[in-house]
mmCIF file of C-alpha atoms in Angstrom:
data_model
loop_
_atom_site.group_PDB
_atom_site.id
_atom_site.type_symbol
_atom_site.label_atom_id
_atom_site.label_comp_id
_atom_site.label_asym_id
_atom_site.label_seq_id
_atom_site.Cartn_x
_atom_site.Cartn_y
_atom_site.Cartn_z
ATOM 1 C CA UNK J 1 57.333 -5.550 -32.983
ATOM 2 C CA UNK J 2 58.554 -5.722 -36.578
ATOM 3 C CA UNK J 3 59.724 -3.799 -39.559
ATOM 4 C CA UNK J 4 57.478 -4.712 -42.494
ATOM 5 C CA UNK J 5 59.585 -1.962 -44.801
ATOM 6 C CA UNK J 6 62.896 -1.036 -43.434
ATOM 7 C CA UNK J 7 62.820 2.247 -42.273
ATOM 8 C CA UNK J 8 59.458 3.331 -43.860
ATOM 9 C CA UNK J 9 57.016 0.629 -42.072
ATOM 10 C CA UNK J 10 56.385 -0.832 -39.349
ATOM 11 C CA UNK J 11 53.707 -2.755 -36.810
ATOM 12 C CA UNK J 12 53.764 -3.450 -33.267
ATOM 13 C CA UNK J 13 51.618 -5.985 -31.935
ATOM 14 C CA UNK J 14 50.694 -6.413 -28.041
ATOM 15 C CA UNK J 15 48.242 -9.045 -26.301
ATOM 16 C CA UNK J 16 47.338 -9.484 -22.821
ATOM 17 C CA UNK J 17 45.389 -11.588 -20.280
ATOM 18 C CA UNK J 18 45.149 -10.768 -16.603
ATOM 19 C CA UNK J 19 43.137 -13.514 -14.251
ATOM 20 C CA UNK J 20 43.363 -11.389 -11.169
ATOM 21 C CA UNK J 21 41.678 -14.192 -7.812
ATOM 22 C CA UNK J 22 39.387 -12.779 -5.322
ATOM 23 C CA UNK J 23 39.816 -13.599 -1.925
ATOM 24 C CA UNK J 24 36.676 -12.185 -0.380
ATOM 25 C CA UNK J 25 34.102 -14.357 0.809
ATOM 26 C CA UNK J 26 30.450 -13.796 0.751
ATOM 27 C CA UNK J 27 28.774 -15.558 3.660
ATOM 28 C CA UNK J 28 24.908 -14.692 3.295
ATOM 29 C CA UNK J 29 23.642 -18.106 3.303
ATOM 30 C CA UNK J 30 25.008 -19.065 7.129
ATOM 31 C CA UNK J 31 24.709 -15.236 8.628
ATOM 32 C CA UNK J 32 21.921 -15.108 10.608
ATOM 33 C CA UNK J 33 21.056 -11.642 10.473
ATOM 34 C CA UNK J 34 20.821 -11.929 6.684
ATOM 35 C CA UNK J 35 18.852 -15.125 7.132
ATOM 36 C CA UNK J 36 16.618 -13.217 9.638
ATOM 37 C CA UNK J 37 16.129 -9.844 7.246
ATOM 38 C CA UNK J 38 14.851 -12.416 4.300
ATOM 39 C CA UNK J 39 12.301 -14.271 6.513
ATOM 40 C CA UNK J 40 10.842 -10.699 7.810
ATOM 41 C CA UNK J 41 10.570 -9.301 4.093
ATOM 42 C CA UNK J 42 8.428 -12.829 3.166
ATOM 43 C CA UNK J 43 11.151 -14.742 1.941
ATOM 44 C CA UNK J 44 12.230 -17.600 4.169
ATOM 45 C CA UNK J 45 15.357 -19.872 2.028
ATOM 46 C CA UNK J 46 16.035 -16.924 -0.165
ATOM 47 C CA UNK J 47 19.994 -16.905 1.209
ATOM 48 C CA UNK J 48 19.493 -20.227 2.537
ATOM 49 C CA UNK J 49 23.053 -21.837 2.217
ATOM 50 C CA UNK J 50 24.621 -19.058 -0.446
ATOM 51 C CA UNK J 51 28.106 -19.410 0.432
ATOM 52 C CA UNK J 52 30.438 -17.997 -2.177
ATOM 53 C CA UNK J 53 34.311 -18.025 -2.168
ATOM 54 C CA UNK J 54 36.983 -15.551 -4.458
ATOM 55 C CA UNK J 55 34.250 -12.742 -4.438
ATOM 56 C CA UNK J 56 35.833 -10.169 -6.803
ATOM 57 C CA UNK J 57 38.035 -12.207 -9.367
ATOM 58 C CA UNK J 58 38.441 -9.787 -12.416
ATOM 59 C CA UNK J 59 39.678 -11.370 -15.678
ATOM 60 C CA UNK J 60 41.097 -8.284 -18.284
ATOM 61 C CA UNK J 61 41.945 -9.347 -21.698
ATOM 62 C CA UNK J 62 42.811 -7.245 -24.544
ATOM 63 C CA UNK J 63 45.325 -6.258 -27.694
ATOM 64 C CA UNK J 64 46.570 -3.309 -29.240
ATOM 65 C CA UNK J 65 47.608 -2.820 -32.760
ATOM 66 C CA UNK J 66 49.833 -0.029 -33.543
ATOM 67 C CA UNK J 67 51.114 0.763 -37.754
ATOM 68 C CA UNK J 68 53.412 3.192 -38.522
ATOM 69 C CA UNK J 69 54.201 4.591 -42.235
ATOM 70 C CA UNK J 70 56.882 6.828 -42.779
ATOM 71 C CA UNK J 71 55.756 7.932 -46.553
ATOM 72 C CA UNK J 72 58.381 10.632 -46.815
ATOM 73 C CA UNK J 73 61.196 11.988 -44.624
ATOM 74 C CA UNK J 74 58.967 15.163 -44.215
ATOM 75 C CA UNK J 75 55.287 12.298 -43.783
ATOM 76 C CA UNK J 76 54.695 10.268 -41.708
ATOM 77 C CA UNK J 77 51.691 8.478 -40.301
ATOM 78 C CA UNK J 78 50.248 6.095 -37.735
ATOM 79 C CA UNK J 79 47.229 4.068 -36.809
ATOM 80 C CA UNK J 80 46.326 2.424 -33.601
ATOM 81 C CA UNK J 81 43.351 -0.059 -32.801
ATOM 82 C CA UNK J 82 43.121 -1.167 -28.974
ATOM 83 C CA UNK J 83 40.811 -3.401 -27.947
ATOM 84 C CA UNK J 84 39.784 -4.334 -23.935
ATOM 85 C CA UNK J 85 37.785 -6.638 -22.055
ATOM 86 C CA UNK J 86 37.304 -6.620 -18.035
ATOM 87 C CA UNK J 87 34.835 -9.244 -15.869
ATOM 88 C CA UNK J 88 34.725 -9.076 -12.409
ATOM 89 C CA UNK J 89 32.650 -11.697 -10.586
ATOM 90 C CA UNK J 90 31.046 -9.944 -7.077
ATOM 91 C CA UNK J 91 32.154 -6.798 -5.050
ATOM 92 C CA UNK J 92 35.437 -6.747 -3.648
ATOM 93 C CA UNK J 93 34.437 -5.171 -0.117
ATOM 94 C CA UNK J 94 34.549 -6.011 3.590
ATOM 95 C CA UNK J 95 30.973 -5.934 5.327
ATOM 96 C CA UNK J 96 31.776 -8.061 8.233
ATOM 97 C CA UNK J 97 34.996 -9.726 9.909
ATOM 98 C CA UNK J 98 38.750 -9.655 7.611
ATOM 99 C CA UNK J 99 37.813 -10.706 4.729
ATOM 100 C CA UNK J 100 34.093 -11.862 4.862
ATOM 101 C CA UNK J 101 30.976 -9.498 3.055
ATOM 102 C CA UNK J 102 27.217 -10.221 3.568
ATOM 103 C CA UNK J 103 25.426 -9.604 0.231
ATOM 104 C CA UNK J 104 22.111 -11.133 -0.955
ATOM 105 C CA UNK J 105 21.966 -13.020 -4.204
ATOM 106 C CA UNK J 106 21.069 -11.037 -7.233
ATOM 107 C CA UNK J 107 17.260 -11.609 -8.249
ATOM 108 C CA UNK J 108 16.794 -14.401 -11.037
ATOM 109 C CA UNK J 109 15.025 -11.456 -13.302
ATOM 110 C CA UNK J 110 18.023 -9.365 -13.554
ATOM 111 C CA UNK J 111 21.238 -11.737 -13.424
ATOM 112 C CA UNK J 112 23.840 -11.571 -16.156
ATOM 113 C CA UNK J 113 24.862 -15.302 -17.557
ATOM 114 C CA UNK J 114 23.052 -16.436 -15.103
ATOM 115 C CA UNK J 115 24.985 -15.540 -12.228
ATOM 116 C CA UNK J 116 23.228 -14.667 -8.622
ATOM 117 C CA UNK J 117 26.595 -13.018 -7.695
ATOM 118 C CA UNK J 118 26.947 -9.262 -8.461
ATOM 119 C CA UNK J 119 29.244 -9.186 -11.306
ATOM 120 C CA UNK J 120 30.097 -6.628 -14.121
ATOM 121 C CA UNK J 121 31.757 -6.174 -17.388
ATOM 122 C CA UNK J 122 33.206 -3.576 -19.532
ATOM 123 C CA UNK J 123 34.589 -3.717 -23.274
ATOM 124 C CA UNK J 124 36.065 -0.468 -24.761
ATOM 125 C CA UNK J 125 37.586 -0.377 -28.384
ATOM 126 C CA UNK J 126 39.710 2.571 -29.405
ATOM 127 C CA UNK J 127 40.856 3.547 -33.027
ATOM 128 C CA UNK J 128 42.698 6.315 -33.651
ATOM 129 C CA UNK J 129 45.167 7.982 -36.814
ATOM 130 C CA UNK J 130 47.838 10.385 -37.083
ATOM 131 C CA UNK J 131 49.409 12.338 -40.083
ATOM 132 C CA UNK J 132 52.322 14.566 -39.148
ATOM 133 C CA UNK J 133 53.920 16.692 -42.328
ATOM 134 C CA UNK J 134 57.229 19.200 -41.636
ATOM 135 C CA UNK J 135 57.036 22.150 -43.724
ATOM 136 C CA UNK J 136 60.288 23.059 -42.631
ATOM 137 C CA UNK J 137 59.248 26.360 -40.987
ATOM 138 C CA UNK J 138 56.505 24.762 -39.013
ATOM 139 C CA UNK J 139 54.724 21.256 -38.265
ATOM 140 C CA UNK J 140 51.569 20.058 -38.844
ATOM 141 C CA UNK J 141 49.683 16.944 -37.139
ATOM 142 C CA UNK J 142 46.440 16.029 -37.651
ATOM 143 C CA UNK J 143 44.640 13.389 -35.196
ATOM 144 C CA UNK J 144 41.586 11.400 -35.170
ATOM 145 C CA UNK J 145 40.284 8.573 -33.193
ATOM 146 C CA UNK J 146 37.111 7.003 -32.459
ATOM 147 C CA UNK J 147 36.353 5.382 -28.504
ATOM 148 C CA UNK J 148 33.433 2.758 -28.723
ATOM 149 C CA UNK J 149 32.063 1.039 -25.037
ATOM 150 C CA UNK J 150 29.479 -0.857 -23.067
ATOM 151 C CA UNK J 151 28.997 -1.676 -19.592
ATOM 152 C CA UNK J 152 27.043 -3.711 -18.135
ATOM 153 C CA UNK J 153 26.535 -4.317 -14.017
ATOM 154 C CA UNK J 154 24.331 -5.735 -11.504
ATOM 155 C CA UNK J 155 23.559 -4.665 -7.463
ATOM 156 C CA UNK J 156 22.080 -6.251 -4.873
ATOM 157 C CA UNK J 157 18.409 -5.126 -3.792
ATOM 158 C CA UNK J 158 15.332 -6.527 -1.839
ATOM 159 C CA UNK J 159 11.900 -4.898 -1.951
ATOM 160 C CA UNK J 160 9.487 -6.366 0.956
ATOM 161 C CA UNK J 161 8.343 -9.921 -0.158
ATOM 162 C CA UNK J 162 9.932 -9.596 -3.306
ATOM 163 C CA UNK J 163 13.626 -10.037 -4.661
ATOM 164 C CA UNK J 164 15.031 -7.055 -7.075
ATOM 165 C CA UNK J 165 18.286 -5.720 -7.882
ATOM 166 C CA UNK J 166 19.633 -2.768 -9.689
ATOM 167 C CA UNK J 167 21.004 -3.228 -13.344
ATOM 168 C CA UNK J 168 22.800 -0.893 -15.026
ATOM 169 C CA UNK J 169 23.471 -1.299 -19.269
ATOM 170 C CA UNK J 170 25.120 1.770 -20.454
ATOM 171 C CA UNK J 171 26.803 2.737 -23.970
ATOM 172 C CA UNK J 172 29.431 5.356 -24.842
ATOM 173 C CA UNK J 173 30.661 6.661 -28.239
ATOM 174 C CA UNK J 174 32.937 9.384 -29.254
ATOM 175 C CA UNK J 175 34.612 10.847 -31.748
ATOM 176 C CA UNK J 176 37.327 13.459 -31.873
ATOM 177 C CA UNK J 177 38.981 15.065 -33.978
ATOM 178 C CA UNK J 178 42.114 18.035 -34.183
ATOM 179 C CA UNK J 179 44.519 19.444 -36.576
ATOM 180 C CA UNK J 180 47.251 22.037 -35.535
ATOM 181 C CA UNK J 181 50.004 24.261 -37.220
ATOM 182 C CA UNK J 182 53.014 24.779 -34.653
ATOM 183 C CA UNK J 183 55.436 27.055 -36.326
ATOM 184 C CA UNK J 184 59.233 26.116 -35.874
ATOM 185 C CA UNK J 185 60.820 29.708 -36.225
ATOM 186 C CA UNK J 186 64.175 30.441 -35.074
ATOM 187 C CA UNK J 187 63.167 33.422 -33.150
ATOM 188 C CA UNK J 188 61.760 33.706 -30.121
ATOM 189 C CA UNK J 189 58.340 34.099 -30.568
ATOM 190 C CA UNK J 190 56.027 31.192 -32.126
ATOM 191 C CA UNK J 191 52.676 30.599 -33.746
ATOM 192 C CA UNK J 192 50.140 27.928 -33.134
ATOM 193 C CA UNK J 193 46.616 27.401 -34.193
ATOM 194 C CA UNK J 194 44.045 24.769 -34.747
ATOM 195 C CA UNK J 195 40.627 22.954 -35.063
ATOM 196 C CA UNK J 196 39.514 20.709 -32.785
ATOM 197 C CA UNK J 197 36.402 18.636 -32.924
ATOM 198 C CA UNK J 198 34.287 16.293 -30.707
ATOM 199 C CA UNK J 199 31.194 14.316 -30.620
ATOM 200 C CA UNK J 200 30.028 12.273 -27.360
ATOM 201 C CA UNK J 201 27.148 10.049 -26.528
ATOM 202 C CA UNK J 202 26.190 8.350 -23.773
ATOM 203 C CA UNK J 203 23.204 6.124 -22.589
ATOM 204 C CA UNK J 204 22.823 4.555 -19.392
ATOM 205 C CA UNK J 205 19.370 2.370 -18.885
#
């Protein structure tokens, strides 16, 4: 956090990394139930032995940028970039026992990074701008901002004599936008008006 221009600009910096353990265990590979399910469907070994500890560690990183510019006592405006990254290795659920799940590997076809685990991952970015201006008898802001973000996640599945799994990419964009007049009379009753605008797309495969 630091003055660049005493009293007229400024930038605040922020950085994070969160490496949040699991502590579920997936235990496919010695349950025999699992084992048994495999074998019937035409796959005999497919779980053999797939024993996997800290099922659902999730590692966030990210940073925010934040500017402000106060151009006039009556101007002033900011900008903000954010930025966010999340990984989580398995699903963090109970199928069987405290802390134990029974989950078959993902299917080689379909694995992210080569993992047989399910895992998934998000990454957002946010930008967004702000212009304020006092008239005196009324204030006007004016904001923008821009959300870009992907997903990407995998699920367990087993058709009869053949390993799948669900796997879900999806994208999302928007863009908004608004500028308002909120008068600042002295009298009880006020006036406010606007345009807002937004754009949103999604696509999930």
């Amino acid at each position: 956090n630091a003055p660049l221009v005493q009293t007229k600009l400024a930038l605040r910096a922020v950085g994070y990394h969160y490496d949040e353990s699991g502590f579920y265990r997936n235990i496919a590979g010695t349950d025999p139930a699992a084992m048994a399910f495999v074998a019937n469907a035409g796959l005999p070994g497919y779980v053999q032995g797939h024993v996997e500890d800290e099922v659902g560690t999730m590692i966030s990183t990210g940073g925010r940028l934040t500017l402000l510019w106060q151009a006039t006592d009556d101007l002033s405006f900011s900008a903000t970039y954010l930025t966010q990254e999340i990984e989580q290795d398995g699903r963090p659920e109970v199928t069987t026992g405290q802390y134990n799940q029974v989950r078959i590997p993902v299917a080689p076809q379909t694995r992210i990074d080569g993992d047989d685990s399910e895992v998934s991952g998000t990454d957002i970015d946010l930008m967004s701008a702000t212009m304020v201006y006092d008239f005196g008898w009324a204030e006007s802001t004016t904001v923008a901002s821009r959300i870009e973000s992907g997903s990407q996640q995998t699920a367990q599945a087993l058709f009869v004599s053949y390993p799948a799994s669900a796997f879900v990419d999806s994208d999302f964009e928007s863009l908004t936008a608004e500028t308002r007049l909120a008068s600042k009379f002295s009298g009880p009753f006020q006036v406010l008006g606007g345009v807002y605008y937004e754009f949103v797309e999604e696509t999930i495969i």
